[in-house]
Coordinates of C-alpha atoms in Angstrom, one line a residue:
Chain A
X14 CA 75.8 85.2 120.8
X15 CA 73.3 85.7 118.1
X16 CA 72.0 89.2 116.8
X17 CA 68.2 89.5 117.0
X18 CA 68.2 92.5 114.5
X19 CA 69.6 93.1 111.2
X20 CA 71.9 95.9 110.7
X21 CA 69.3 98.1 109.1
X22 CA 66.9 97.6 112.0
X23 CA 69.5 98.4 114.3
X24 CA 70.5 101.5 112.8
X25 CA 66.8 102.7 112.4
X26 CA 66.4 102.1 116.2
X27 CA 69.1 104.1 117.1
X28 CA 68.2 107.0 114.9
X29 CA 64.7 106.8 116.4
X30 CA 66.0 106.9 119.7
X31 CA 65.1 103.5 120.6
X32 CA 67.5 100.8 122.0
X33 CA 68.4 98.1 119.5
X34 CA 69.3 94.4 120.4
X35 CA 73.1 95.4 121.1
X36 CA 75.3 98.7 120.1
X37 CA 75.7 98.8 116.4
X38 CA 79.2 99.0 115.1
X39 CA 80.6 101.2 112.5
X40 CA 84.3 100.5 112.1
X41 CA 85.0 103.5 109.6
X42 CA 86.4 100.8 107.2
X43 CA 87.2 101.8 103.5
X44 CA 90.7 100.5 102.4
X45 CA 90.4 97.6 104.7
X46 CA 87.5 96.2 102.8
X47 CA 89.5 96.2 99.7
X48 CA 92.1 94.0 101.4
X49 CA 89.6 91.7 102.9
X50 CA 88.0 90.8 99.5
X51 CA 91.7 90.8 97.8
X52 CA 91.0 93.9 95.8
X53 CA 93.9 96.6 94.9
X54 CA 93.0 99.5 97.3
X55 CA 92.9 101.8 94.0
X56 CA 89.8 100.2 92.9
X57 CA 87.9 100.9 96.1
X58 CA 88.4 104.5 95.1
X59 CA 88.1 104.5 91.3
X60 CA 85.5 101.7 90.5
X61 CA 82.2 102.2 92.0
X62 CA 80.7 98.6 91.4
X63 CA 84.0 96.8 92.9
X64 CA 84.1 99.2 95.9
X65 CA 80.4 98.7 96.6
X66 CA 80.8 94.8 96.5
X67 CA 83.8 95.0 98.6
X68 CA 82.2 97.3 101.2
X69 CA 79.3 95.1 101.4
X70 CA 81.3 91.8 101.5
X71 CA 83.1 93.0 104.3
X72 CA 80.3 94.3 106.4
X73 CA 78.4 91.1 105.7
X74 CA 81.6 88.9 106.7
X75 CA 82.0 90.4 110.1
X76 CA 78.4 91.5 110.7
X77 CA 78.8 95.1 111.4
X78 CA 76.2 97.8 110.8
X79 CA 77.8 100.2 108.1
X80 CA 76.8 100.6 104.7
X81 CA 79.0 101.4 101.6
X82 CA 79.9 105.0 101.1
X83 CA 82.4 106.8 99.1
X84 CA 84.6 109.7 100.8
X85 CA 88.4 110.4 100.9
X86 CA 90.5 113.1 102.9
X87 CA 92.2 114.6 100.0
X88 CA 88.4 115.5 98.7
X89 CA 88.6 119.0 96.5
X90 CA 91.6 119.0 94.6
X91 CA 90.4 116.9 91.9
X92 CA 86.6 118.1 92.2
X93 CA 88.0 121.7 91.7
X94 CA 90.2 120.9 88.5
X95 CA 93.3 119.6 90.1
X96 CA 94.8 116.0 89.8
X97 CA 94.7 113.1 92.1
X98 CA 96.4 109.7 92.0
X99 CA 94.5 106.4 92.8
X100 CA 96.3 104.2 95.5
X101 CA 97.4 101.3 93.3
X102 CA 101.2 101.3 94.1
X103 CA 102.4 99.0 97.2
X104 CA 102.0 101.2 100.5
X105 CA 99.3 103.8 99.2
X106 CA 96.2 103.4 101.0
X107 CA 94.0 106.3 99.9
X108 CA 93.5 108.9 96.9
X109 CA 96.5 111.4 97.1
X110 CA 97.1 114.8 95.4
X111 CA 99.2 115.1 92.3
X112 CA 98.3 118.6 91.5
X113 CA 96.4 121.4 93.6
X114 CA 94.4 123.6 91.2
X115 CA 95.2 126.8 93.1
X116 CA 98.6 128.4 93.4
X117 CA 98.0 131.8 93.9
X118 CA 95.2 134.5 94.9
X119 CA 94.6 135.2 91.2
X120 CA 93.8 131.5 90.8
X121 CA 91.2 131.7 93.7
X122 CA 89.3 134.6 91.6
X123 CA 89.4 132.6 88.6
X124 CA 88.2 129.2 90.2
X125 CA 84.7 128.2 89.2
X126 CA 82.5 126.4 91.2
X127 CA 82.5 123.1 89.5
X128 CA 79.1 121.4 88.3
X129 CA 78.6 118.2 90.8
X130 CA 77.3 116.0 88.1
X131 CA 80.7 116.1 86.6
X132 CA 83.4 117.2 89.5
X133 CA 86.3 114.6 89.9
X134 CA 85.2 111.8 92.2
X135 CA 81.4 112.7 92.5
X136 CA 80.3 110.7 89.3
X137 CA 81.8 107.8 91.3
X138 CA 80.1 108.6 94.7
X139 CA 77.1 109.0 92.8
X140 CA 77.4 105.4 91.4
X141 CA 77.8 103.9 94.7
X142 CA 74.8 106.1 95.9
X143 CA 72.8 104.4 93.4
X144 CA 73.9 100.9 94.4
X145 CA 73.0 101.9 98.1
X146 CA 69.8 103.2 97.0
X147 CA 68.6 100.0 95.0
X148 CA 69.7 97.8 98.1
X149 CA 67.4 100.0 100.3
X150 CA 70.7 101.4 102.1
X151 CA 71.1 105.1 103.2
X152 CA 73.0 107.3 100.4
X153 CA 75.9 109.1 102.0
X154 CA 77.2 112.2 100.4
X155 CA 80.4 114.2 101.4
X156 CA 79.4 117.6 102.7
X157 CA 82.5 119.2 104.0
X158 CA 84.8 120.1 105.9
X159 CA 85.3 123.4 104.1
X160 CA 88.8 124.3 105.4
X161 CA 90.3 120.8 104.7
X162 CA 88.8 121.1 101.3
X163 CA 90.3 124.4 100.7
X164 CA 93.3 123.2 101.8
X165 CA 93.3 120.4 99.4
X166 CA 92.6 122.9 96.5
X167 CA 95.3 125.5 97.4
X168 CA 97.9 123.2 99.2
X169 CA 97.5 123.1 103.0
X170 CA 100.7 125.2 104.1
X171 CA 99.9 127.9 101.5
X172 CA 96.2 128.3 102.6
X173 CA 97.4 128.2 106.3
X174 CA 99.9 131.0 105.7
X175 CA 97.0 133.1 103.8
X176 CA 95.0 132.8 107.0
X177 CA 97.3 135.1 108.6
X178 CA 98.7 137.2 105.4
X179 CA 95.7 137.4 103.1
X180 CA 92.4 136.3 105.1
X181 CA 90.3 137.7 102.6
X182 CA 91.5 135.0 99.9
X183 CA 90.8 132.2 102.4
X184 CA 87.3 133.4 102.7
X185 CA 86.6 133.8 99.0
X186 CA 87.9 130.3 98.6
X187 CA 85.9 129.1 101.5
X188 CA 82.7 130.6 99.9
X189 CA 83.2 128.6 96.6
X190 CA 83.8 125.4 98.5
X191 CA 80.5 126.0 100.7
X192 CA 78.6 126.7 97.4
X193 CA 80.0 123.6 96.0
X194 CA 79.1 121.5 98.9
X195 CA 75.5 122.9 98.8
X196 CA 75.4 121.9 95.1
X197 CA 76.4 118.5 95.8
X198 CA 73.8 118.0 98.5
X199 CA 71.2 119.4 96.2
X200 CA 72.4 116.9 93.4
X201 CA 72.0 113.8 96.0
X202 CA 68.7 115.0 97.7
X203 CA 67.1 115.7 94.2
X204 CA 68.1 112.3 93.0
X205 CA 67.3 110.1 95.8
X206 CA 64.9 112.0 97.9
X207 CA 66.3 113.8 101.0
X208 CA 64.9 111.3 103.4
X209 CA 67.2 108.7 101.8
X210 CA 70.4 110.6 102.4
X211 CA 72.9 111.3 105.1
X212 CA 75.5 113.8 104.9
X213 CA 79.2 113.1 105.9
X214 CA 81.6 115.6 106.8
X215 CA 85.1 115.7 108.4
X216 CA 88.6 116.6 108.0
X217 CA 91.9 117.1 109.7
X218 CA 93.0 120.8 108.6
X219 CA 90.2 122.1 111.2
X220 CA 91.9 120.3 114.0
X221 CA 93.7 122.0 116.8
X222 CA 97.0 120.6 115.8
X223 CA 96.9 123.0 113.3
X224 CA 94.5 125.9 113.9
X225 CA 93.6 127.7 117.0
X226 CA 89.6 127.8 118.0
X227 CA 89.7 131.5 117.1
X228 CA 90.6 130.7 113.6
X229 CA 88.1 127.9 113.5
X230 CA 85.5 130.6 114.6
X231 CA 86.7 132.8 111.8
X232 CA 87.3 130.3 108.8
X233 CA 85.3 127.4 109.6
X234 CA 82.2 128.1 111.8
X235 CA 80.3 130.6 109.5
X236 CA 80.6 128.0 106.3
X237 CA 80.0 124.7 108.4
X238 CA 76.7 126.6 109.7
X239 CA 75.7 127.7 106.2
X240 CA 76.1 124.1 104.8
X241 CA 74.6 122.3 107.7
X242 CA 71.5 124.7 107.8
X243 CA 71.1 124.3 104.1
X244 CA 71.4 120.5 104.0
X245 CA 69.1 120.2 107.0
X246 CA 66.6 122.6 105.1
X247 CA 66.8 120.3 102.2
X248 CA 65.0 117.5 104.5
X249 CA 68.1 115.4 105.2
X250 CA 67.5 114.3 108.8
X251 CA 71.0 112.8 109.6
X252 CA 74.6 114.3 109.5
X253 CA 77.6 112.1 110.4
X254 CA 80.0 114.6 111.6
X255 CA 83.5 113.5 111.9
X256 CA 85.8 116.1 113.7
X257 CA 89.1 114.7 112.8
X258 CA 92.1 114.5 115.1
X259 CA 92.3 116.8 118.3
X260 CA 89.3 119.4 118.0
X261 CA 88.6 119.5 121.8
X262 CA 89.2 123.5 121.5
X263 CA 86.6 123.5 118.8
X264 CA 84.0 121.9 120.8
X265 CA 82.2 125.0 122.0
X266 CA 81.6 125.8 118.4
X267 CA 80.1 122.5 117.7
X268 CA 77.8 123.2 120.5
X269 CA 76.9 126.5 119.2
X270 CA 76.2 125.2 115.8
X271 CA 73.6 122.5 117.3
X272 CA 72.0 125.4 119.3
X273 CA 72.2 127.9 116.6
X274 CA 70.3 125.1 114.1
X275 CA 67.7 124.7 117.0
X276 CA 68.9 120.9 117.5
X277 CA 67.2 120.3 114.2
X278 CA 68.2 116.9 112.7
X279 CA 70.2 114.2 114.3
X280 CA 73.8 114.2 114.6
X281 CA 76.2 111.3 114.7
X282 CA 79.2 112.8 116.3
X283 CA 82.5 110.8 115.4
X284 CA 85.2 112.6 117.2
X285 CA 88.9 111.5 117.4
X286 CA 90.4 109.5 120.2
X287 CA 91.6 112.6 121.6
X288 CA 88.0 113.7 122.8
X289 CA 86.6 111.7 125.8
X290 CA 83.2 110.2 125.4
X291 CA 82.0 111.8 128.7
X292 CA 82.7 115.3 127.4
X293 CA 80.9 114.3 124.0
X294 CA 77.9 113.1 126.0
X295 CA 78.0 116.3 128.1
X296 CA 77.9 118.4 124.9
X297 CA 75.5 116.6 122.8
X298 CA 74.0 113.7 124.8
X299 CA 70.6 115.2 125.0
X300 CA 69.8 115.1 121.5
X301 CA 72.7 113.2 119.2
X302 CA 74.3 109.8 118.6
X303 CA 77.8 109.3 119.8
X304 CA 80.0 107.2 117.6
X305 CA 82.9 105.7 119.7
X306 CA 86.3 106.5 119.1
X307 CA 88.7 103.7 119.7
X308 CA 92.2 104.5 118.8
X309 CA 92.8 103.5 115.3
X310 CA 96.4 102.6 115.2
X311 CA 95.8 100.2 118.0
X312 CA 93.9 98.0 115.6
X313 CA 97.3 97.8 113.5
X314 CA 99.6 96.8 116.3
X315 CA 97.9 95.7 119.2
X316 CA 96.9 92.2 120.1
X317 CA 93.3 91.1 119.8
X318 CA 93.0 91.0 123.5
X319 CA 94.3 94.5 123.9
X320 CA 91.7 95.9 121.1
X321 CA 88.9 93.8 122.6
X322 CA 89.6 95.5 126.1
X323 CA 89.7 98.8 124.4
X324 CA 86.5 98.4 122.6
X325 CA 84.9 97.0 126.0
X326 CA 85.9 100.3 127.7
X327 CA 84.4 102.1 124.9
X328 CA 81.1 100.5 125.0
X329 CA 81.0 100.9 128.8
X330 CA 81.5 104.7 128.6
X331 CA 79.8 105.2 125.3
X332 CA 76.6 103.4 126.1
X333 CA 75.6 105.9 128.8
X334 CA 74.8 108.4 126.1
X335 CA 70.9 108.9 126.4
X336 CA 70.6 109.8 122.7
X337 CA 72.4 106.4 121.6
X338 CA 75.7 105.3 120.9
X339 CA 77.3 103.5 118.0
X340 CA 80.7 101.7 118.5
X341 CA 83.4 103.1 116.3
X342 CA 86.8 103.7 115.5
X343 CA 88.1 107.2 115.9
X344 CA 89.3 107.6 112.2
X345 CA 89.5 105.5 109.2
X346 CA 90.7 101.8 110.4
X347 CA 94.1 101.1 109.1
X348 CA 93.9 99.1 106.0
X349 CA 96.4 96.7 107.0
X350 CA 95.0 95.9 110.5
X351 CA 95.0 92.1 111.1
X352 CA 91.4 91.0 110.2
X353 CA 91.4 89.5 113.8
X354 CA 91.4 92.9 115.4
X355 CA 88.2 93.7 113.5
X356 CA 86.3 90.8 114.8
X357 CA 87.4 92.3 118.4
X358 CA 84.8 95.1 117.5
X359 CA 81.9 92.6 117.1
X360 CA 82.6 90.4 119.7
X361 CA 82.9 93.5 122.1
X362 CA 79.5 94.7 120.7
X363 CA 78.0 91.2 121.3
X364 CA 79.2 90.5 124.7
X365 CA 79.6 93.8 126.3
X366 CA 76.8 95.9 124.3
X367 CA 73.6 94.2 124.9
X368 CA 70.7 96.4 125.7
X369 CA 68.6 94.7 128.7
Chain B
X14 CA 123.1 148.3 119.7
X15 CA 124.1 144.5 118.9
X16 CA 121.7 143.2 121.7
X17 CA 118.9 145.4 120.1
X18 CA 119.5 144.2 116.6
X19 CA 119.8 140.4 117.7
X20 CA 116.4 141.0 119.9
X21 CA 114.8 142.8 116.7
X22 CA 115.6 139.6 114.8
X23 CA 114.2 137.3 117.4
X24 CA 111.0 139.3 117.8
X25 CA 110.5 139.6 113.9
X26 CA 111.1 136.0 113.5
X27 CA 108.5 135.0 116.3
X28 CA 105.9 137.7 114.8
X29 CA 106.5 136.3 111.5
X30 CA 107.3 139.8 110.0
X31 CA 109.4 139.0 106.9
X32 CA 110.2 142.8 106.0
X33 CA 111.5 143.6 109.5
X34 CA 113.4 140.3 109.7
X35 CA 115.3 141.2 106.6
X36 CA 115.6 144.6 107.7
X37 CA 117.4 143.4 111.0
X38 CA 119.6 140.9 109.1
X39 CA 121.0 143.8 106.9
X40 CA 121.5 145.8 110.2
X41 CA 123.4 143.1 111.8
X42 CA 125.7 142.7 108.7
X43 CA 126.4 146.6 108.5
X44 CA 126.9 146.7 112.4
X45 CA 129.6 144.1 112.0
X46 CA 127.8 141.3 113.8
X47 CA 129.0 137.9 112.8
X48 CA 126.5 136.2 110.5
X49 CA 126.7 132.9 112.5
X50 CA 125.8 134.8 115.5
X51 CA 122.9 136.7 114.0
X52 CA 121.5 133.3 112.8
X53 CA 122.1 131.5 116.2
X54 CA 121.4 134.2 118.7
X55 CA 118.7 136.1 116.6
X56 CA 116.8 133.7 114.2
X57 CA 117.4 130.3 115.8
X58 CA 116.6 131.8 119.2
X59 CA 113.4 133.1 117.7
X60 CA 112.5 129.9 116.6
X61 CA 113.2 128.3 119.8
X62 CA 110.5 130.7 121.3
X63 CA 108.0 129.9 118.6
X64 CA 108.7 126.1 119.4
X65 CA 108.1 126.7 123.2
X66 CA 104.8 128.7 122.3
X67 CA 103.5 126.0 119.9
X68 CA 104.1 123.4 122.8
X69 CA 102.2 125.5 125.2
X70 CA 99.3 126.1 122.7
X71 CA 100.1 130.0 122.4
X72 CA 101.1 129.6 118.8
X73 CA 99.4 127.4 116.0
X74 CA 100.6 126.4 112.6
X75 CA 99.5 129.3 110.3
X76 CA 101.6 131.6 112.8
X77 CA 104.7 129.0 112.7
X78 CA 104.6 129.0 108.8
X79 CA 104.5 133.0 109.0
X80 CA 107.7 132.6 111.3
X81 CA 109.2 130.1 109.0
X82 CA 108.7 132.6 106.1
X83 CA 110.6 135.2 108.1
X84 CA 113.2 133.1 109.3
X85 CA 114.3 132.1 105.9
X86 CA 114.1 135.3 104.5
X87 CA 116.7 136.6 107.1
X88 CA 119.1 133.6 106.4
X89 CA 119.1 134.4 102.6
X90 CA 120.6 137.6 103.7
X91 CA 123.1 136.2 106.2
X92 CA 124.2 132.7 104.8
X93 CA 126.5 134.2 102.3
X94 CA 128.3 135.9 105.0
X95 CA 128.8 132.8 107.0
X96 CA 132.6 132.3 107.8
X97 CA 134.4 129.0 106.8
X98 CA 134.9 128.0 110.5
X99 CA 131.2 128.0 111.0
X100 CA 130.6 125.9 108.0
X101 CA 131.8 122.5 109.4
X102 CA 130.4 119.2 109.0
X103 CA 126.8 119.1 110.5
X104 CA 124.8 115.9 111.3
X105 CA 122.6 114.8 108.4
X106 CA 119.3 114.5 108.8
X107 CA 116.9 113.0 105.9
X108 CA 113.3 113.8 106.1
X109 CA 110.1 113.1 104.2
X110 CA 106.5 112.1 104.3
X111 CA 105.9 108.6 103.7
X112 CA 104.3 107.0 100.4
X113 CA 100.7 107.9 99.8
X114 CA 100.7 110.9 102.1
X115 CA 100.9 114.5 101.1
X116 CA 100.6 116.3 104.4
X117 CA 103.8 117.9 104.7
X118 CA 103.2 120.8 107.2
X119 CA 104.6 118.7 110.1
X120 CA 107.6 117.6 108.2
X121 CA 108.4 121.1 107.0
X122 CA 108.2 122.4 110.6
X123 CA 110.6 119.9 111.7
X124 CA 112.8 120.5 108.9
X125 CA 112.6 124.2 110.0
X126 CA 113.5 123.6 113.6
X127 CA 116.3 121.1 112.7
X128 CA 117.8 123.7 110.4
X129 CA 117.7 126.4 113.1
X130 CA 119.3 123.9 115.5
X131 CA 122.2 123.3 113.1
X132 CA 121.2 120.2 111.4
X133 CA 121.8 119.7 107.6
X134 CA 118.4 118.5 106.4
X135 CA 118.0 116.6 103.1
X136 CA 114.4 117.1 102.5
X137 CA 112.9 114.3 100.2
X138 CA 109.5 115.9 100.2
X139 CA 106.1 114.4 100.4
X140 CA 104.7 111.0 98.9
X141 CA 108.2 109.4 99.1
X142 CA 108.8 105.9 98.0
X143 CA 110.0 103.4 100.4
X144 CA 113.2 102.8 98.5
X145 CA 114.1 106.4 98.2
X146 CA 114.3 107.1 101.9
X147 CA 116.7 103.9 102.0
X148 CA 118.7 105.0 99.1
X149 CA 119.5 108.6 100.0
X150 CA 120.2 107.4 103.7
X151 CA 122.7 105.2 102.3
X152 CA 124.4 107.4 99.5
X153 CA 124.5 110.5 102.1
X154 CA 125.3 108.3 105.0
X155 CA 122.6 110.0 107.0
X156 CA 122.8 110.3 110.8
X157 CA 119.1 110.3 111.1
X158 CA 116.1 109.5 109.0
X159 CA 112.9 111.0 109.9
X160 CA 109.6 109.8 108.5
X161 CA 106.5 111.5 108.8
X162 CA 102.9 110.5 108.2
X163 CA 99.5 112.2 109.0
X164 CA 97.2 109.5 107.9
X165 CA 96.5 106.1 109.7
X166 CA 96.3 104.8 106.2
X167 CA 99.8 105.9 105.4
X168 CA 101.9 105.3 108.4
X169 CA 101.6 101.5 107.7
X170 CA 104.7 101.6 105.6
X171 CA 107.1 102.8 108.1
X172 CA 108.1 99.4 109.5
X173 CA 109.2 98.2 106.1
X174 CA 111.2 101.5 105.6
X175 CA 113.0 101.2 109.1
X176 CA 113.9 97.7 108.7
X177 CA 115.5 98.2 105.2
X178 CA 117.3 101.2 106.4
X179 CA 118.5 99.2 109.4
X180 CA 119.7 96.4 106.9
X181 CA 121.6 98.7 104.6
X182 CA 122.7 101.5 106.6
X183 CA 123.0 100.2 110.2
X184 CA 124.7 103.4 111.8
X185 CA 121.8 105.4 110.8
X186 CA 119.1 106.1 113.4
X187 CA 115.4 106.2 112.5
X188 CA 112.7 108.6 114.1
X189 CA 109.0 109.1 113.4
X190 CA 106.4 111.5 113.8
X191 CA 102.9 112.9 112.7
X192 CA 99.2 112.8 113.9
X193 CA 98.5 108.9 114.4
X194 CA 101.9 108.1 115.8
X195 CA 102.5 107.3 119.3
X196 CA 105.5 106.3 121.6
X197 CA 104.3 102.7 121.6
X198 CA 103.8 102.5 117.9
X199 CA 107.1 104.2 117.1
X200 CA 108.6 101.3 119.2
X201 CA 106.5 98.6 117.5
X202 CA 107.6 100.0 114.2
X203 CA 111.3 99.4 115.1
X204 CA 112.1 103.2 115.2
X205 CA 114.9 104.6 117.5
X206 CA 112.9 107.9 118.5
X207 CA 109.4 109.4 118.3
X208 CA 108.4 113.0 118.5
X209 CA 104.9 114.1 119.3
X210 CA 105.7 117.5 117.1
X211 CA 108.1 119.5 115.7
X212 CA 109.1 121.3 118.9
X213 CA 110.1 118.0 120.2
X214 CA 111.9 116.7 117.0
X215 CA 115.1 118.6 117.7
X216 CA 115.4 117.5 121.3
X217 CA 114.6 113.8 120.3
X218 CA 117.3 114.1 117.4
X219 CA 120.0 115.5 119.7
X220 CA 119.6 112.8 122.4
X221 CA 119.7 110.2 119.6
X222 CA 123.1 111.4 118.5
X223 CA 124.6 112.4 122.0
X224 CA 123.6 116.1 121.8
X225 CA 125.7 117.6 119.2
X226 CA 124.2 118.5 115.8

């Protein structure tokens, strides 16, 4: 079945609340793109030109609707003066932290908010953003999550212990992280214009596998609201929010966030597979786009037929969202997934995701 | 008196109160309570309650990490007083977070629960190269190797590690756990066991080796 719209037209239609030819597909692909074009995964995170090209070619080959971007889960450690390793060794699939820049409460006091123009991976993200801009694609910058970033700076277990033993230290660190994200947003929006930018945010430390909803309310919500409010205030219209892993108990806070922001801007919610699409539609369906959440490990070990069935089920449930739906994966697609299983996403979107 | 001290140990582990835990550990020794009994009936019982509360969603990781701190502080006081009869040959478990993944909270909680249950844990840390799991399993004659991963991008190395362990140390059992794993995936990877979280890990490990740590 042929597509009648280009990826850009399709995405624009969904963002404007119109129905495209079929549901768009964003498979949350990063490392997988490197494998497809026979590039070391390290290059996807270390070399902006190669990364852009790999992501673009992979999207072209499959025909999915995501554009290149730069983001990684260990964000924060390098940017605040620590050290990360790039995934060049066999078995490595994403940048990993070698040294956390904060080891003690005194380090938090001394920690300076870095200049985004020079901080860690930001120059690489900016190079990719420039290539996106030159190719008339949306510019995506990473703008959170605060607690995951703070955990990458201070080491996750240490940060979580401080939440009980020294909450003021966590707040001090979170304030600096929030200030940094706002500076990053200013850097990107002033370079390209806010209407060309989309903010991406998401991380696993906020999940209810680690913290309870009360802790989310105290240590995440105020900073998330501060950043999102500033980003929307700069004129960015779209925030791609990925509440990673199980965040069901945090859902009321995300709803509160949207209400308190006056439902301004458009959110694309990319929850993990733990959060049913029906629940997401109930919470955000009146205003926001829901991105599908097909179980990521299934792409790695299930058969093509099984993955196709999962995608079909996701489409049938997600397409009911009145403000739009994008077929997606609940977290990054495993880089070593068999290539045929990514095709299942496209086949499902074309066969079961057509709008009348 | 004895019951009160053991309960004090248990309660201070659950509440994560390091000072009280140390205080009760010292009181236990002063009162002539056997150090092994204080560990098993005081500290380990506390961790078992913590584990149940975690499973029910009544406690989360920040509180558990504080309980762990309290338990380790009490163990420091009690361990030197363990009698030789209690220092037998415990079952060996090798634990680590796989290559490319630095998220070791889950693995640390598994370690804690397993130590509290009497296993000898050899902790390889995080971002562990595949061959290190295998080498240590062979060298130590490990009963179980536990592999942990938080990210979908890092769990992919597990089948290779498991295959190599089976080849070089056929008696060693393997178990996997962590955010993106599932029973189906564990099976597909060739693992002998899967634990959803730290509270299940001990049960799974014990069932794999026939109930004795």
